[in-house]
Short mmCIF file of C-alpha atoms in Angstrom, two decimals:
data_model
loop_
_atom_site.label_atom_id
_atom_site.label_comp_id
_atom_site.label_asym_id
_atom_site.label_seq_id
_atom_site.Cartn_x
_atom_site.Cartn_y
_atom_site.Cartn_z
CA UNK A 675 86.01 82.34 152.54
CA UNK A 676 87.06 85.93 152.85
CA UNK A 677 88.73 86.96 156.20
CA UNK A 678 89.00 90.58 157.05
CA UNK A 679 90.27 92.56 160.12
CA UNK A 680 90.93 96.14 160.55
CA UNK A 681 94.43 95.68 159.28
CA UNK A 682 94.26 93.24 156.26
CA UNK A 683 91.98 91.30 153.87
CA UNK A 684 92.41 87.61 153.14
CA UNK A 685 90.53 85.55 150.44
CA UNK A 686 91.17 82.51 148.33
CA UNK A 687 90.11 81.58 144.74
CA UNK A 688 89.97 77.89 144.65
CA UNK A 689 89.71 77.54 140.98
CA UNK A 690 92.96 79.59 140.50
CA UNK A 691 94.67 77.88 143.40
CA UNK A 692 95.73 81.28 144.83
CA UNK A 693 95.11 83.12 148.06
CA UNK A 694 95.30 86.92 148.21
CA UNK A 695 96.35 89.22 151.07
CA UNK A 696 95.90 92.96 151.14
CA UNK A 697 97.39 95.58 153.47
CA UNK A 698 99.30 93.01 155.47
CA UNK A 699 101.92 94.01 157.96
CA UNK A 700 103.33 90.71 159.35
CA UNK A 701 105.69 92.36 161.87
CA UNK A 702 102.52 93.81 163.63
CA UNK A 703 99.91 91.30 162.76
CA UNK A 704 101.92 88.14 162.77
CA UNK A 705 101.82 85.23 160.30
CA UNK A 706 98.88 83.30 161.82
CA UNK A 707 96.81 84.08 158.64
CA UNK A 708 98.99 81.57 156.74
CA UNK A 709 97.54 78.90 158.89
CA UNK A 710 94.22 79.33 157.16
CA UNK A 711 95.63 78.70 153.64
CA UNK A 712 94.04 75.47 152.19
CA UNK A 713 96.38 72.74 151.59
CA UNK A 714 95.86 72.69 147.83
CA UNK A 715 96.57 76.23 147.31
CA UNK A 716 100.01 76.78 145.51
CA UNK A 717 100.42 80.63 145.37
CA UNK A 718 100.20 83.48 147.85
CA UNK A 719 99.50 86.90 146.30
CA UNK A 720 99.99 90.02 148.51
CA UNK A 721 98.98 93.47 147.62
CA UNK A 722 100.49 96.30 149.63
CA UNK A 723 102.83 94.30 151.79
CA UNK A 724 103.98 96.60 154.66
CA UNK A 725 107.51 95.45 155.41
CA UNK A 726 110.84 96.98 153.96
CA UNK A 727 112.47 93.61 153.19
CA UNK A 728 111.25 90.17 151.96
CA UNK A 729 113.89 88.39 153.84
CA UNK A 730 114.87 85.07 155.35
CA UNK A 731 112.32 85.32 158.22
CA UNK A 732 109.49 86.22 155.87
CA UNK A 733 110.29 83.40 153.39
CA UNK A 734 110.70 80.81 156.03
CA UNK A 735 106.98 81.34 156.70
CA UNK A 736 106.10 80.63 153.12
CA UNK A 737 106.12 76.88 153.48
CA UNK A 738 104.67 74.00 151.41
CA UNK A 739 102.24 73.50 149.95
CA UNK A 740 102.80 77.14 149.00
CA UNK A 741 105.24 77.21 146.04
CA UNK A 742 104.79 80.73 144.61
CA UNK A 743 104.93 84.24 146.05
CA UNK A 744 103.50 87.32 144.28
CA UNK A 745 104.03 90.75 145.70
CA UNK A 746 102.31 93.70 144.04
CA UNK A 747 102.06 97.51 144.43
CA UNK A 748 103.96 97.44 147.80
CA UNK A 749 105.61 100.77 148.35
CA UNK A 750 107.29 99.70 151.47
CA UNK A 751 109.20 96.88 149.95
CA UNK A 752 112.81 97.96 149.08
CA UNK A 753 114.76 94.56 149.27
CA UNK A 754 114.77 90.92 148.50
CA UNK A 755 116.87 88.44 150.41
CA UNK A 756 116.41 84.74 149.35
CA UNK A 757 118.04 82.49 152.05
CA UNK A 758 119.51 79.07 151.33
CA UNK A 759 116.66 77.24 153.25
CA UNK A 760 113.73 78.98 151.51
CA UNK A 761 111.47 76.51 149.68
CA UNK A 762 109.69 79.11 147.48
CA UNK A 763 109.91 77.98 143.83
CA UNK A 764 108.69 81.17 142.15
CA UNK A 765 108.80 84.79 143.16
CA UNK A 766 107.22 87.70 141.33
CA UNK A 767 107.52 91.30 142.56
CA UNK A 768 105.78 94.03 140.58
CA UNK A 769 105.08 97.77 140.83
CA UNK A 770 107.23 97.96 144.05
CA UNK A 771 110.29 100.24 144.64
CA UNK A 772 112.64 97.35 145.27
CA UNK A 773 116.36 98.33 144.71
CA UNK A 774 118.45 95.61 146.56
CA UNK A 775 118.66 91.89 145.74
CA UNK A 776 120.67 89.31 147.68
CA UNK A 777 120.77 85.60 147.17
CA UNK A 778 122.31 82.71 149.14
CA UNK A 779 123.03 79.27 147.77
CA UNK A 780 119.44 78.19 147.05
CA UNK A 781 118.35 75.15 145.15
CA UNK A 782 114.40 75.75 145.36
CA UNK A 783 113.94 79.04 143.49
CA UNK A 784 113.15 78.27 139.71
CA UNK A 785 111.45 81.44 138.57
CA UNK A 786 112.08 85.03 139.53
CA UNK A 787 110.29 87.98 138.02
CA UNK A 788 110.73 91.61 139.00
CA UNK A 789 109.10 94.30 137.05
CA UNK A 790 108.41 97.97 137.41
CA UNK A 791 110.94 98.29 140.19
CA UNK A 792 113.86 100.71 141.12
CA UNK A 793 116.71 98.23 140.42
CA UNK A 794 119.63 99.82 138.64
CA UNK A 795 122.22 97.06 139.12
CA UNK A 796 122.30 93.28 138.71
CA UNK A 797 123.28 91.32 141.90
CA UNK A 798 126.26 88.96 141.10
CA UNK A 799 124.75 86.59 143.89
CA UNK A 800 122.11 85.65 141.29
CA UNK A 801 124.58 83.03 140.35
CA UNK A 802 123.94 81.38 143.66
CA UNK A 803 120.48 80.25 142.58
CA UNK A 804 121.64 76.96 141.13
CA UNK A 805 118.16 75.79 139.84
CA UNK A 806 116.95 79.04 138.47
CA UNK A 807 115.15 78.46 135.04
CA UNK A 808 113.49 81.84 134.27
CA UNK A 809 114.76 85.28 135.21
CA UNK A 810 112.83 88.49 134.28
CA UNK A 811 114.14 91.83 135.31
CA UNK A 812 112.09 94.26 133.25
CA UNK A 813 110.92 97.82 133.45
CA UNK A 814 113.73 99.01 135.69
CA UNK A 815 116.73 101.34 135.36
CA UNK A 816 119.52 98.77 134.79
CA UNK A 817 122.35 100.45 132.66
CA UNK A 818 124.99 97.76 132.63
CA UNK A 819 124.63 93.99 132.05
CA UNK A 820 127.55 91.70 132.75
CA UNK A 821 126.92 88.35 131.18
CA UNK A 822 129.52 86.68 133.20
CA UNK A 823 127.00 86.24 136.05
CA UNK A 824 125.05 83.93 133.78
CA UNK A 825 127.72 81.95 132.10
CA UNK A 826 127.81 79.48 134.92
CA UNK A 827 123.96 79.18 135.42
CA UNK A 828 123.42 75.90 133.53
CA UNK A 829 119.72 75.49 134.30
CA UNK A 830 118.66 78.91 132.92
CA UNK A 831 116.14 78.68 130.10
CA UNK A 832 115.07 82.24 129.64
CA UNK A 833 116.62 85.56 130.43
CA UNK A 834 114.36 88.79 129.98
CA UNK A 835 115.79 92.20 130.40
CA UNK A 836 113.30 93.96 128.29
CA UNK A 837 112.49 97.67 128.95
CA UNK A 838 115.36 98.63 131.09
CA UNK A 839 117.92 101.43 130.38
CA UNK A 840 120.81 99.08 129.28
CA UNK A 841 123.44 100.89 127.41
CA UNK A 842 126.31 98.36 127.53
CA UNK A 843 126.40 94.49 127.20
CA UNK A 844 129.67 93.04 128.34
CA UNK A 845 131.50 90.14 130.15
CA UNK A 846 133.94 90.94 132.84
CA UNK A 847 135.48 87.52 132.36
CA UNK A 848 135.57 84.73 129.92
CA UNK A 849 132.93 81.90 130.30
CA UNK A 850 134.04 79.53 133.04
CA UNK A 851 134.77 75.86 132.31
CA UNK A 852 131.74 74.73 134.34
CA UNK A 853 130.54 71.13 134.00
CA UNK A 854 127.27 70.45 132.18
CA UNK A 855 125.84 72.39 129.24
CA UNK A 856 124.08 75.74 129.40
CA UNK A 857 120.34 75.27 128.78
CA UNK A 858 119.59 78.92 127.99
CA UNK A 859 117.05 79.18 124.90
CA UNK A 860 115.54 82.63 124.90
CA UNK A 861 117.41 86.03 125.50
CA UNK A 862 115.32 89.14 125.46
CA UNK A 863 116.92 92.54 125.39
CA UNK A 864 114.32 94.58 123.60
CA UNK A 865 113.45 98.23 124.46
CA UNK A 866 116.89 99.32 125.83
CA UNK A 867 119.54 101.73 124.85
CA UNK A 868 122.09 99.47 123.26
CA UNK A 869 124.15 101.12 120.46
CA UNK A 870 126.56 98.27 119.83
CA UNK A 871 126.28 94.44 120.04
CA UNK A 872 129.28 92.00 120.14
CA UNK A 873 127.77 88.59 119.12
CA UNK A 874 130.75 86.88 120.68
CA UNK A 875 129.08 87.47 124.12
CA UNK A 876 126.39 85.00 123.13
CA UNK A 877 128.72 82.20 122.17
CA UNK A 878 128.76 80.42 125.54
CA UNK A 879 124.97 79.83 125.29
CA UNK A 880 125.08 76.83 122.88
CA UNK A 881 121.43 76.11 123.29
CA UNK A 882 120.19 79.62 122.42
CA UNK A 883 117.24 79.50 119.98
CA UNK A 884 116.05 83.21 120.10
CA UNK A 885 117.82 86.60 120.57
CA UNK A 886 115.70 89.62 120.67
CA UNK A 887 117.56 92.94 120.52
CA UNK A 888 114.54 94.95 118.95
CA UNK A 889 113.78 98.51 119.90
CA UNK A 890 117.22 99.62 120.78
CA UNK A 891 119.63 102.15 119.25
CA UNK A 892 122.10 99.54 117.61
CA UNK A 893 124.22 101.01 114.92
CA UNK A 894 126.94 98.43 114.72
CA UNK A 895 127.27 94.62 115.22
CA UNK A 896 130.54 92.98 115.73
CA UNK A 897 131.75 89.52 116.51
CA UNK A 898 130.57 86.14 115.15
CA UNK A 899 127.18 84.65 115.72
CA UNK A 900 127.98 81.01 116.52
CA UNK A 901 124.88 79.54 118.23
CA UNK A 902 124.06 76.21 116.57
CA UNK A 903 120.48 76.05 117.76
CA UNK A 904 119.48 79.63 116.82
CA UNK A 905 116.08 79.83 115.09
CA UNK A 906 115.01 83.47 115.58
CA UNK A 907 117.00 86.72 115.41
CA UNK A 908 115.25 90.00 115.94
CA UNK A 909 117.14 93.18 115.16
CA UNK A 910 113.98 95.33 114.37
CA UNK A 911 113.56 98.98 115.32
CA UNK A 912 117.28 99.86 115.49
CA UNK A 913 119.70 102.01 113.42
CA UNK A 914 121.68 99.27 111.58
CA UNK A 915 122.98 100.38 108.21
CA UNK A 916 124.54 97.09 106.98
CA UNK A 917 124.26 93.45 107.91
CA UNK A 918 126.43 90.60 106.72
CA UNK A 919 126.32 86.81 107.77
CA UNK A 920 129.51 86.04 106.04
CA UNK A 921 131.61 85.52 109.15
CA UNK A 922 128.76 83.96 111.15
CA UNK A 923 128.65 80.20 111.83
CA UNK A 924 125.14 79.46 110.64
CA UNK A 925 123.07 76.32 111.15
CA UNK A 926 120.43 74.23 109.34
CA UNK A 927 117.51 74.99 111.64
CA UNK A 928 114.39 76.59 110.61
CA UNK A 929 115.25 80.33 110.91
CA UNK A 930 113.63 83.69 110.99
CA UNK A 931 115.41 86.98 110.51
CA UNK A 932 113.62 90.20 111.59
CA UNK A 933 115.51 93.38 110.74
CA UNK A 934 112.67 95.76 109.88
CA UNK A 935 112.64 99.47 110.80
CA UNK A 936 116.43 99.94 110.37
CA UNK A 937 118.63 101.89 108.00
CA UNK A 938 119.72 99.07 105.71
CA UNK A 939 120.56 100.03 102.16
CA UNK A 940 120.83 96.54 100.88
CA UNK A 941 119.80 92.94 101.61
CA UNK A 942 122.09 91.24 104.18
CA UNK A 943 124.98 89.32 102.60
CA UNK A 944 125.54 85.52 102.80
CA UNK A 945 121.92 84.68 103.88
CA UNK A 946 122.57 80.97 102.87
CA UNK A 947 124.57 80.77 106.12
CA UNK A 948 121.01 79.68 107.37
CA UNK A 949 119.83 77.52 104.53
CA UNK A 950 116.51 76.75 106.06
CA UNK A 951 115.41 80.26 106.57
CA UNK A 952 111.65 80.38 106.42
CA UNK A 953 111.07 84.20 106.93
CA UNK A 954 113.02 87.45 106.13
CA UNK A 955 111.61 90.69 107.38
CA UNK A 956 113.27 93.74 105.88
CA UNK A 957 110.42 96.18 105.83
CA UNK A 958 110.89 99.98 106.31
CA UNK A 959 114.59 100.30 105.58
CA UNK A 960 116.31 102.31 102.81
CA UNK A 961 116.73 99.58 100.35
CA UNK A 962 116.69 100.97 96.82
CA UNK A 963 117.40 97.90 94.62
CA UNK A 964 116.87 94.32 95.27
CA UNK A 965 118.36 91.26 93.40
CA UNK A 966 116.46 88.03 94.19
CA UNK A 967 119.65 86.26 93.69
CA UNK A 968 120.59 87.55 97.13
CA UNK A 969 117.94 85.01 98.41
CA UNK A 970 119.03 82.12 96.05
CA UNK A 971 119.67 78.89 97.86
CA UNK A 972 117.02 79.38 100.50
CA UNK A 973 114.79 76.62 99.31
CA UNK A 974 112.35 76.75 102.36
CA UNK A 975 111.69 80.49 102.28
CA UNK A 976 108.09 81.18 102.71
CA UNK A 977 107.87 85.00 103.12
CA UNK A 978 109.93 87.91 102.22
CA UNK A 979 108.84 91.36 103.52
CA UNK A 980 110.37 94.35 101.76
CA UNK A 981 107.51 96.77 102.20
CA UNK A 982 108.12 100.34 103.15
CA UNK A 983 111.49 100.79 101.52
CA UNK A 984 112.55 103.04 98.79
CA UNK A 985 112.79 100.39 96.19
CA UNK A 986 113.11 101.49 92.63
CA UNK A 987 113.76 98.06 91.12
CA UNK A 988 113.65 94.35 91.81
CA UNK A 989 115.45 91.77 89.59
CA UNK A 990 113.75 88.41 89.53
CA UNK A 991 115.72 86.21 87.21
CA UNK A 992 114.28 83.25 85.44
CA UNK A 993 116.88 80.84 86.84
CA UNK A 994 115.94 81.90 90.48
CA UNK A 995 113.21 79.60 92.09
CA UNK A 996 111.70 79.61 95.47
CA UNK A 997 109.46 76.49 95.62
CA UNK A 998 107.96 77.30 98.99
CA UNK A 999 107.75 81.12 98.68
CA UNK A 1000 104.14 82.26 99.38
CA UNK A 1001 104.30 85.91 100.07
CA UNK A 1002 106.46 88.75 98.91
CA UNK A 1003 105.51 92.11 100.27
CA UNK A 1004 106.44 95.11 98.15
CA UNK A 1005 103.88 97.73 99.07
CA UNK A 1006 104.73 101.18 100.09
CA UNK A 1007 107.79 101.30 97.65
CA UNK A 1008 108.44 103.25 94.47
CA UNK A 1009 107.11 100.59 92.12
CA UNK A 1010 103.73 99.02 91.52
CA UNK A 1011 104.63 96.08 89.36
CA UNK A 1012 107.34 93.74 88.34
CA UNK A 1013 108.36 93.48 84.65
CA UNK A 1014 107.78 89.91 83.55
CA UNK A 1015 105.74 89.12 86.79
CA UNK A 1016 103.39 86.96 84.61
CA UNK A 1017 106.38 84.58 83.97
CA UNK A 1018 107.10 84.59 87.75
CA UNK A 1019 103.50 83.47 88.54
CA UNK A 1020 103.95 80.68 85.98
CA UNK A 1021 106.94 79.38 87.65
CA UNK A 1022 105.68 79.87 91.16
CA UNK A 1023 101.88 79.81 91.01
CA UNK A 1024 101.41 79.95 94.72
CA UNK A 1025 103.35 83.07 95.18
CA UNK A 1026 101.40 86.20 96.09
CA UNK A 1027 103.12 89.53 95.35
CA UNK A 1028 101.56 92.38 97.28
CA UNK A 1029 102.08 95.94 95.76
CA UNK A 1030 100.49 99.28 96.67
CA UNK A 1031 96.77 99.15 96.48
CA UNK A 1032 95.52 102.05 94.42
CA UNK A 1033 92.20 102.80 92.86
CA UNK A 1034 93.66 104.91 90.04
CA UNK A 1035 96.31 103.86 87.49
CA UNK A 1036 99.70 103.34 89.03
CA UNK A 1037 102.16 106.05 88.34
CA UNK A 1038 104.08 106.04 91.66
CA UNK A 1039 107.64 107.26 91.47
CA UNK A 1040 110.36 108.54 93.95
CA UNK A 1041 111.42 112.14 93.75
CA UNK A 1042 114.80 113.04 95.50
CA UNK A 1043 114.76 109.83 97.44
CA UNK A 1044 111.32 110.35 98.95
CA UNK A 1045 108.36 108.20 98.24
CA UNK A 1046 105.37 109.96 96.63
CA UNK A 1047 101.94 108.79 95.55
CA UNK A 1048 99.72 109.80 92.76
CA UNK A 1049 97.90 112.50 94.71
CA UNK A 1050 101.15 114.43 95.19
CA UNK A 1051 102.00 114.76 91.55
#
């Protein structure tokens, strides 16, 4: 049932197992309203919380059966202090000008999300959250990211720093010799301002399955990729001019490479470091010529996307065979067919090759490196 006073509104949605508070100022109105939370409700959502800090006193009032706390659109909230005795398992703070984080040795908190905040630094005390599994700090103003903080957090499964202002990824110290293995599987760094990536920084995360560095300003990649569980590498929407796997320590997992919308001039070298690659996305680069032998040895390859390049030719040799290849995207290039394509179809009858779709006879060509269509000639 809704409960309303002149100061705040309180209502619960039983089907969602959530209770909501609006315009609450606990320092003035007290915490008695929490006594009305039904015993089966797990999450408390607060809109326009009117205190400057979510501190030890506040979190001590969020007791079981409440497990989760959501704070939204709260202009007064500037700080979060998670105490050692807090029992809250999940905290989400959104659209609030929080700029200070402090954490004591806490074993309860498993998920922390802060987005659309005023954060500009990462609190080293995050490492005190010994059971944290998911950390999302997105849509903030963070510029520097020191991975040393996370090397000792063995329970982490996902790190998400998307849509910040991160310009440098580094480690102020080598990974410590902590006991137990690091469980991190997903690392998201998309939509930042990174210009250089050192792949050695990811080496301590042996269980890492996904790295997303899309929508940055990456021009160069150094170091060795040596993550034995990696399955997906996203480098799209950057400024990369060349890419080589030759010094990387590949693996035999099912693998997807996404490097679309870069400045590549050729297919990456040594792709067979990941012999079970299933998709390669290289659309909208500056690739002029492709030799399908660059993909030879990838027997499980299902899709190659080369659309939107400046391709003038593609060599598809008779001794090259991709038994599982189903789609080859070649549209928005400077050619409209493959010489001998009928023989390719005979050898790989399930392969679909997608060219430019034109109603008139195809006479596309490239002039001075720029793609032009029939209507421009």
